[in-house]
Amino acid sequence: MNGYNFAYLDEQTKRMIRRALLKAVAIPGYQVPFGGREMPMPYGWGTGGMQLTASILGADDVLKVIDQGADDTTNAVSIRAFFERVAGVETTTATAAADVIQTRHRIPETPLEPGQILVFQVPIPEPLRFIEPSEQETRLMHALEEYGVMHVKLYEDIARYGHIATTYAYPVKVDGRYVTDPSPIPKFDNPKLHMSDALMLFGAGREKRLYAIPPHTRVESLDFEDHPFEIQAWDEHCALCGSDHSFLDEVITDDVGSRMFVCSDTDYCLLRRGEVA
Amino acid sequence: MYVAVKGGEQAIANAHRLLADRRRGERDQAELDVAQIAGQLRLSVDRVMSEASLYDPELAALALKQASGDLIEAVFLLRAYRTTLPRLAVSEPLDTGSMRIERRISATYKDIPGGQILGPTYDYTHRLLDFLQLAEGEVPTPARAEEALEACPQILDLLNDEGLIEQERDDGSEPYDITRDPPDFPVDRATRLQMLARGDEGYLLALGYSTQRGYGRNHPFAGEIRLGQVDIEIHVEEWDEVICIGEIALSECQMVNQFGGSREAAPQFTRGYGLAFGHNERKTMAMALVDRALRAEELGESVTSPAQQAEFVLAHADNVESSGFVSHLKLPHYVDFQSELELLRRLRKAHEAQRSRAGDPQQKRENVSEEAKATERASKGVHHERL
């Protein structure tokens, strides 16, 4: 696009981000501070993910953007249009055809392959933030591997509700070292982080932090022996493709409370219905 | 039948078109031109330049026009443009002491060398709507002086002579650049001042006000407030010379605050500092109050109030960040909401079951049958949850 560098960010900035990414890959789950820039979209709308995507995107790469698992939600449409405009890259909705997938709140149902990169948009990268609001304190807690408070929080949930009451952004321990926020994906998606074939990058623009889960890395969701981690399940099947194993969105279909359940991953659903060429 | 929501792209394009129409307003009215905004809404322009950290009245006016007058949106537009600009040079430190004064007042001395100069201020206007401005009244040109005012000394320097006020010294260290590097708390004062300088005026005003009402009181006096033009100089390496590349308008506030001092050091007045682009007096005063409040720890005061907590104050000062994160709540959250729904239904069911068990035997039997009926209903219904 006239007047702007390929993929919007200038090369110096991209290099700075790539360096930070290398560090992040070298220390799985560790939050690397980076000199986040303003993007022409609001903070909180995926600026972290966009900076990472802009830094790793090559001219031949094929990009997919999803929000809530869907390619056609307005913000996914807007981010995809942005990269079409500033990078002129080819885009796709097919998970298997993408080199880079930027996502908000979901991991695609189709298993990712070696060589693919999943870029997560992260609002609050610090998993300990809602237990300890001070950044100074939480960085120290990570350094000392002082994660007792997180287990106490999960235990308090069990004591109060009989269940761990965290349903999304469910904390994980990466490579046996850092407690990490997987971004607000449903805990349903947590098992997909474990030993993934694809590289997973996480970008928090407003908080100016990035981190990574490299391929084939151990990722455990925190739990207790007598309260093992479990994921959401539905009695229903997808009303469109019949899937009994994907994350389902509940859709209200009329004003008397009728509802149906459909796959949140629109590409996966279309694929199962044989509607993708 | 459910039809998947499609056509986001078309909806977005249509929304932009409608927005452009609303921005233009009634077509029988003349369109606002950017020069008018820059010339006649200059306080808005100055605020946008300050919070965007980019001194360019024309582009700030354009941003205001494009944002339909929404200041935070205009700040965002200008900030997003700023981030794409190359950094050609770093200026020499500005010398506000040699400012070409347009306004300059002190609340600590009745008469000061160089004089009290009111300049263009709303301070003593009676806030009565001037209905003449509804019509097109002529505004008389002000009288002009023969020559520009002499540069006049900073009032706080006068206190220096007696050692009554703490000295600020340049230790020569390279300041941290908040536009290039992420904040690393705790941050030093130079970094704090940078963050406050681009902080939201309303936010700083509220925090500054809170210190006056007792939440971290620091007994401020407006030592000096000045407004005027300051030269921007850069050092040109090829010539090994410092040259002036232009001037910008600045507002500066130096607050004098109650004494520090310890067993070793004699008591002295302390300072709070505020600086902003253009005519931005309220902002600089609020900034000076908050700057002083954030020095609590350094000056041995107890940190008890919101305005004294650096990480809290600084992490939430930027309105581009805060408005972005608040507005992101408008984005879809179907997946997370669905996850919460699932859990909530499960918890409510467990709660209900527990209550039935706790009831008396008669009640218990009724409840059990009720529960059975509910389960039956649910299994026939459109949805129910797995426990």
Tab-separated table of C-alpha atoms in Angstrom, chain A residues 5-7 9-26 32 34-35 51-59 61 201 210:
chain	number	residue	atom	x	y	z
A	5	ASN	CA	5.898	-0.647	4.529
A	6	PHE	CA	4.988	-4.269	3.715
A	7	ALA	CA	2.638	-5.481	6.455
A	9	LEU	CA	5.224	-2.048	10.507
A	10	ASP	CA	8.647	-0.697	9.563
A	11	GLU	CA	11.477	-3.216	9.279
A	12	GLN	CA	13.247	-2.007	12.449
A	13	THR	CA	10.141	-2.659	14.483
A	14	LYS	CA	9.624	-6.059	12.907
A	15	ARG	CA	13.201	-6.996	13.712
A	16	MET	CA	12.734	-5.932	17.319
A	17	ILE	CA	9.600	-8.097	17.540
A	18	ARG	CA	11.273	-11.084	15.867
A	19	ARG	CA	14.128	-10.885	18.359
A	20	ALA	CA	11.632	-10.903	21.191
A	21	LEU	CA	9.886	-13.874	19.546
A	22	LEU	CA	13.134	-15.826	19.398
A	23	LYS	CA	13.568	-15.238	23.098
A	24	ALA	CA	9.990	-16.316	23.708
A	25	VAL	CA	10.499	-19.563	21.794
A	26	ALA	CA	13.709	-20.203	23.731
A	32	VAL	CA	8.858	-11.233	27.000
A	34	PHE	CA	8.506	-5.819	23.774
A	35	GLY	CA	8.265	-2.268	22.457
A	51	GLN	CA	2.044	-6.961	15.400
A	52	LEU	CA	3.220	-10.561	15.619
A	53	THR	CA	1.509	-11.495	12.377
A	54	ALA	CA	2.980	-8.423	10.663
A	55	SER	CA	6.457	-9.383	11.880
A	56	ILE	CA	6.410	-13.003	10.711
A	57	LEU	CA	4.384	-12.653	7.534
A	58	GLY	CA	6.215	-13.217	4.240
A	59	ALA	CA	4.925	-12.218	0.814
A	61	ASP	CA	2.377	-16.738	3.115
A	201	LEU	CA	2.704	-17.341	19.427
A	210	LEU	CA	4.621	-11.652	23.911
